Tab-separated table of C-alpha atoms and ligand atoms in Angstrom:
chain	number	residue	atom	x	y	z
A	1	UNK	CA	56.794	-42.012	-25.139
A	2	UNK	CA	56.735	-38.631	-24.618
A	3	UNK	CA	56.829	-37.757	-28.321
A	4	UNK	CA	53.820	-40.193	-29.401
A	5	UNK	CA	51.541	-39.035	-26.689
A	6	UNK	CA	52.300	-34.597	-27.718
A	7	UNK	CA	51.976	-36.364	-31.664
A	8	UNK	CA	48.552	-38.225	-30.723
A	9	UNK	CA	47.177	-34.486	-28.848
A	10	UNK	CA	48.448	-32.302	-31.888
A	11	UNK	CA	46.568	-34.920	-34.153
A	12	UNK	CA	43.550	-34.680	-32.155
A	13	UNK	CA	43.313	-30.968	-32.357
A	14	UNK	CA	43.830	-31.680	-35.918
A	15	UNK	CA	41.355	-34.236	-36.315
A	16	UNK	CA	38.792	-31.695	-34.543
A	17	UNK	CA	39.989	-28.674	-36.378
A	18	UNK	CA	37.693	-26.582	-38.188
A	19	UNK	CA	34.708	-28.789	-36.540
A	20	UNK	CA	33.173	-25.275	-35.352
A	21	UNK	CA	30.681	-22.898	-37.462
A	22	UNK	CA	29.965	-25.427	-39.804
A	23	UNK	CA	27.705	-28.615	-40.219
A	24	UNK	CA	29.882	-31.469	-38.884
A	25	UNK	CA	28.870	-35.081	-38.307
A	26	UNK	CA	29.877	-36.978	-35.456
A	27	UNK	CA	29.765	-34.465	-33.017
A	28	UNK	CA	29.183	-36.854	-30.420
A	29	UNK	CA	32.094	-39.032	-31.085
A	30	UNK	CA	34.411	-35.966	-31.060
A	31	UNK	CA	32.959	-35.180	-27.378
A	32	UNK	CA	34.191	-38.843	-26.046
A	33	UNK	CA	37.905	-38.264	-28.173
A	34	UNK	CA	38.433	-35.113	-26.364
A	35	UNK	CA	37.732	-36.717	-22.781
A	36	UNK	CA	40.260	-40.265	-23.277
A	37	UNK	CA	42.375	-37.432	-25.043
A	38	UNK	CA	42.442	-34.951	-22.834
A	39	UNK	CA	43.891	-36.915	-20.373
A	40	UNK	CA	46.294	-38.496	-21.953
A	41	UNK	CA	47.623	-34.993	-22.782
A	42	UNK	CA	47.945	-33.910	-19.033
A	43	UNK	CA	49.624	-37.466	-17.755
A	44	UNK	CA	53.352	-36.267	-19.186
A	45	UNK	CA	52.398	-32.150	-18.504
A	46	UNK	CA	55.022	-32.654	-22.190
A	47	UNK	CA	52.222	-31.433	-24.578
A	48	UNK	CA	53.501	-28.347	-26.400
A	49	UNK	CA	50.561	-25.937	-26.217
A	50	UNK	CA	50.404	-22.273	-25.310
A	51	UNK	CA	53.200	-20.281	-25.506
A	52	UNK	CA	54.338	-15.841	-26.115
A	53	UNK	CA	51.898	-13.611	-27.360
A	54	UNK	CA	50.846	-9.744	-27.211
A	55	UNK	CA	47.499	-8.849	-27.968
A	56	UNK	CA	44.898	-5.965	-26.819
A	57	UNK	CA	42.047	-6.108	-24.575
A	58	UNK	CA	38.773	-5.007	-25.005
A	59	UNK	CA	39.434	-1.739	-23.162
A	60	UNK	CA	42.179	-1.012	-25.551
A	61	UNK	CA	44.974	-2.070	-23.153
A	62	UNK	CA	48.057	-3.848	-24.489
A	63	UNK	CA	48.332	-7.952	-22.424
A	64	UNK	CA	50.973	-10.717	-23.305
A	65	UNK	CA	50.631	-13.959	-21.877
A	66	UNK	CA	52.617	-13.044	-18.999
A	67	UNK	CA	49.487	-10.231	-17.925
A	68	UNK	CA	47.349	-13.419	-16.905
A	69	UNK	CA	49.987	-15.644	-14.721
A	70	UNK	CA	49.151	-15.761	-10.950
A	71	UNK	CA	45.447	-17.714	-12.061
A	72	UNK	CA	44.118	-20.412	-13.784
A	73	UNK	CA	42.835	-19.478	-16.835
A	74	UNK	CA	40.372	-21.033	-19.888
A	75	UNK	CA	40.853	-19.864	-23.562
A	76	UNK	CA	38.669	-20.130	-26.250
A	77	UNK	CA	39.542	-18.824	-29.458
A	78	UNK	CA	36.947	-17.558	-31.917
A	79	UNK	CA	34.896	-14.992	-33.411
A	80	UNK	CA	32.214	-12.699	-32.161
A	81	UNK	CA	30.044	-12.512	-34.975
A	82	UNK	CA	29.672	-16.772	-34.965
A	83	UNK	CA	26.273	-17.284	-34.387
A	84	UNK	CA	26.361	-20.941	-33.031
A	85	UNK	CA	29.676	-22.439	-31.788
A	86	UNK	CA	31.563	-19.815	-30.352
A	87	UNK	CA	28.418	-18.656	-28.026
A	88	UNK	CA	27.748	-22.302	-27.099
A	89	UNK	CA	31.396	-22.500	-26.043
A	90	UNK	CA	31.411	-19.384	-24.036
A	91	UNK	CA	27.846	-20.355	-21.977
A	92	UNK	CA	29.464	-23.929	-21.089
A	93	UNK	CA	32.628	-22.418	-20.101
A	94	UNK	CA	30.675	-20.441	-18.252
A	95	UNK	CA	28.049	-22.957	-16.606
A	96	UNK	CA	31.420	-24.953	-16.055
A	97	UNK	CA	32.783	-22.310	-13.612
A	98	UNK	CA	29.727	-20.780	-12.060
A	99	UNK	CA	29.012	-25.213	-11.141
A	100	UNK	CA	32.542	-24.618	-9.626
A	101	UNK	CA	31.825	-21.580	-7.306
A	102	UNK	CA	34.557	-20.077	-5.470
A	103	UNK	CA	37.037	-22.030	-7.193
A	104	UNK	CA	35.415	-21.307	-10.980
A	105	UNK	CA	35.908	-17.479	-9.678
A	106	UNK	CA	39.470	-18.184	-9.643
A	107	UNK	CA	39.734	-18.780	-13.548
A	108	UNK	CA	40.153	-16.416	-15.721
A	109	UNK	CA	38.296	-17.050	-18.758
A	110	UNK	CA	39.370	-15.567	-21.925
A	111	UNK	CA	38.153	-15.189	-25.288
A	112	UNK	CA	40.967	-15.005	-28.488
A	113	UNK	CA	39.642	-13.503	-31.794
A	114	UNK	CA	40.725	-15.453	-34.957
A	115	UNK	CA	39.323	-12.520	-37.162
A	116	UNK	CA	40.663	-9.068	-35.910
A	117	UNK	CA	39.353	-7.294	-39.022
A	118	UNK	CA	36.236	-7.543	-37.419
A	119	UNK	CA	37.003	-7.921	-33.912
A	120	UNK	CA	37.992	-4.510	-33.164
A	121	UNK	CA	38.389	-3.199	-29.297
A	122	UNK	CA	35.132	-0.963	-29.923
A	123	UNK	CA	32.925	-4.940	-31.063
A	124	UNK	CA	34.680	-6.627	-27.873
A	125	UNK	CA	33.816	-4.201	-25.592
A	126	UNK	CA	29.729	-5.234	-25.328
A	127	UNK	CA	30.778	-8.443	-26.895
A	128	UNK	CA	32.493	-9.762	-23.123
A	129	UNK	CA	29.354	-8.545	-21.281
A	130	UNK	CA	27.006	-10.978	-22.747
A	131	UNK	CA	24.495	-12.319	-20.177
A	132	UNK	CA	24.940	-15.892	-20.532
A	133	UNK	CA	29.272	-15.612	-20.929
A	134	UNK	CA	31.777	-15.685	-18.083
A	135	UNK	CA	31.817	-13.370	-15.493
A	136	UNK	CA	34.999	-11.360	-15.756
A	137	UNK	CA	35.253	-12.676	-19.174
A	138	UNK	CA	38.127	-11.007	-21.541
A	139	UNK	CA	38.527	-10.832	-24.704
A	140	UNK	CA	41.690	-10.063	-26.680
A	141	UNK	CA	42.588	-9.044	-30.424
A	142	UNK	CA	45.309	-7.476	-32.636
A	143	UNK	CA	46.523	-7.493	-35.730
A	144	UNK	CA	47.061	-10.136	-37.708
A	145	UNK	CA	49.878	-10.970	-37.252
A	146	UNK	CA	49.761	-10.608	-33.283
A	147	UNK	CA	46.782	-13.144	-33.973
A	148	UNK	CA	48.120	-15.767	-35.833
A	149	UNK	CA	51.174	-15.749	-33.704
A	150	UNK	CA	48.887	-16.633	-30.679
A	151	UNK	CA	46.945	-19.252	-32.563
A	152	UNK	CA	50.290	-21.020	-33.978
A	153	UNK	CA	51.120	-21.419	-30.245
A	154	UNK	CA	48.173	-22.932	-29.618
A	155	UNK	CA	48.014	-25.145	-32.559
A	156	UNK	CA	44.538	-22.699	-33.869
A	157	UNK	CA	43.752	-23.185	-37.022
A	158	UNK	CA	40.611	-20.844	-39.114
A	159	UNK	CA	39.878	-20.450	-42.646
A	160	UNK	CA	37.431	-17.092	-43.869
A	161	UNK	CA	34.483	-18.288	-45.991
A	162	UNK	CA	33.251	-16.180	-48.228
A	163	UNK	CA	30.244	-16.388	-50.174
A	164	UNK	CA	30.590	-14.241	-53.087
A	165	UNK	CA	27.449	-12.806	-53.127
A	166	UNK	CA	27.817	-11.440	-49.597
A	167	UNK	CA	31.224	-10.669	-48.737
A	168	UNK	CA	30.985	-8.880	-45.923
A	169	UNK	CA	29.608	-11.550	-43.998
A	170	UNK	CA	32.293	-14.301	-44.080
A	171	UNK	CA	32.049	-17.002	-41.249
A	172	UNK	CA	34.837	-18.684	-40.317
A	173	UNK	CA	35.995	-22.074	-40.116
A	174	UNK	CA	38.021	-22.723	-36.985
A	175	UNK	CA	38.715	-24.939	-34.005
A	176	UNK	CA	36.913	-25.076	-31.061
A	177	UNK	CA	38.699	-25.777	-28.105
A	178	UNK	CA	38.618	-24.350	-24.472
A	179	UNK	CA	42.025	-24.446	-23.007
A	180	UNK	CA	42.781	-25.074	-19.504
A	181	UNK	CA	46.021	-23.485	-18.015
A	182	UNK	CA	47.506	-23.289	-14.623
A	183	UNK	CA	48.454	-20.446	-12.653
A	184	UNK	CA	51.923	-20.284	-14.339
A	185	UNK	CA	50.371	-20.337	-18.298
A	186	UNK	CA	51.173	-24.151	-18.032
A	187	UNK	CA	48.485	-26.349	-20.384
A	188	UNK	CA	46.861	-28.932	-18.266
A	189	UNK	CA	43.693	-29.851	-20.918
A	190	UNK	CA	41.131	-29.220	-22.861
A	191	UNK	CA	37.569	-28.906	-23.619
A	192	UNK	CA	34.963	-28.246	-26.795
A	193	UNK	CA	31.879	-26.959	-26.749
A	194	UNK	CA	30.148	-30.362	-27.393
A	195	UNK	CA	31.072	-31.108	-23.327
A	196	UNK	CA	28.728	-30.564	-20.641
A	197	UNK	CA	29.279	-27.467	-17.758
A	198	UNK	CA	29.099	-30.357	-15.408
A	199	UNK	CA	31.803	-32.518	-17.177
A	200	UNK	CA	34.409	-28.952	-17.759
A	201	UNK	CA	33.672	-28.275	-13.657
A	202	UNK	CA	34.439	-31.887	-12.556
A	203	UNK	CA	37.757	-32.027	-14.871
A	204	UNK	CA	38.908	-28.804	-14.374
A	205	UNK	CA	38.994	-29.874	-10.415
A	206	UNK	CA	40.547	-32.884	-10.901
A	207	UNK	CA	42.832	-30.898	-13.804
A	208	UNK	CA	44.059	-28.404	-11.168
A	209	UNK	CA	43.986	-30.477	-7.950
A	210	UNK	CA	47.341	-32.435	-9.405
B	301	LIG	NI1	32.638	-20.035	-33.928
């Protein structure tokens, strides 16, 4: 039992993987998946998500996954430069929490780079203050290989496309999920952009009330 329900979460992330920063169809019926989903993943608490990692802040200070125990938190994991997704994301997690009041303030909401060769400390730095993101938002990076060992434990996936012509500006294909932890790193759900601010604030209640 246990086993089918963490297979039927990792192949929803799946299914939804690399929805974000490009044209996808069924949006819509991705939105409704995540919610019957969703839940399913936080009846056994079994789902293997999250997990060690050691990354660096956008003041240039050094944070594991340990630095953020003692709250709630929400993780998104994308890039700065994505013009569409990864700002929609951010303003619903945001809406979400500021719908919650006092107990939105208790979640700390963090941002995860997938591409660090951009992402540096110095582009994070304005990047977290953005009007319409999180208050007390974060945002962490490394190097690659501090990167990809936080996206592996949260089942992450992003490709770099480049278009030939103009190299420097590869997008990139990756999920887009918002992850809901407890206060001791434990996952409890998820969310994707394509959900409302009122449906992330009434879930993440109901999330951390059991
Ligand atoms: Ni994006």
């Amino acid at each position: 039992m246990r086993v089918a329900t963490t297979l039927s979460s990792l192949a929803f992330i799946s299914a939804i993987t690399l929805a974000a920063c490009q044209p996808a169809e069924n949006k819509s019926e991705v939105s409704e998946t995540s919610v019957a989903r969703s839940g399913q993943v936080t009846s056994t608490g079994q789902a293997q998500i999250g997990g060690a990692y050691t990354l660096v802040n956008e003041k240039g200070e050094t944070v594991t996954n340990e630095t953020f125990l003692g709250a709630p938190q929400m993780i998104y994991f994308g890039f700065a430069y994505c013009p569409d997704v990864c700002p929609m994301a951010l303003q619903k997690m945001a809406a979400g929490l500021e719908i919650m009041g006092e107990d939105g303030a208790d979640i700390q909401p963090i941002f995860i780079t997938v591409d660090p060769e951009r992402d540096t400390v110095e582009s994070l730095a304005p990047y977290v203050t953005a009007n319409s993101f999180p208050d007390g938002l974060t945002a962490l990076t490394g190097t690659r290989e501090q990167v990809d060992q936080a996206m592996d434990a949260y089942k992450v996936t992003a490709i770099k496309v480049v278009d030939p012509d103009y190299p420097e500006d590869y997008t990139m294909d990756h999920s887009s999920i918002i992850y809901l932890l407890d206060d001791k790193g434990q996952f409890l759900g998820l969310f994707t952009h394509q959900d409302s601010p009122e449906r992330i604030a009434t879930n993440t209640k109901a999330y951390l009330r059991r």
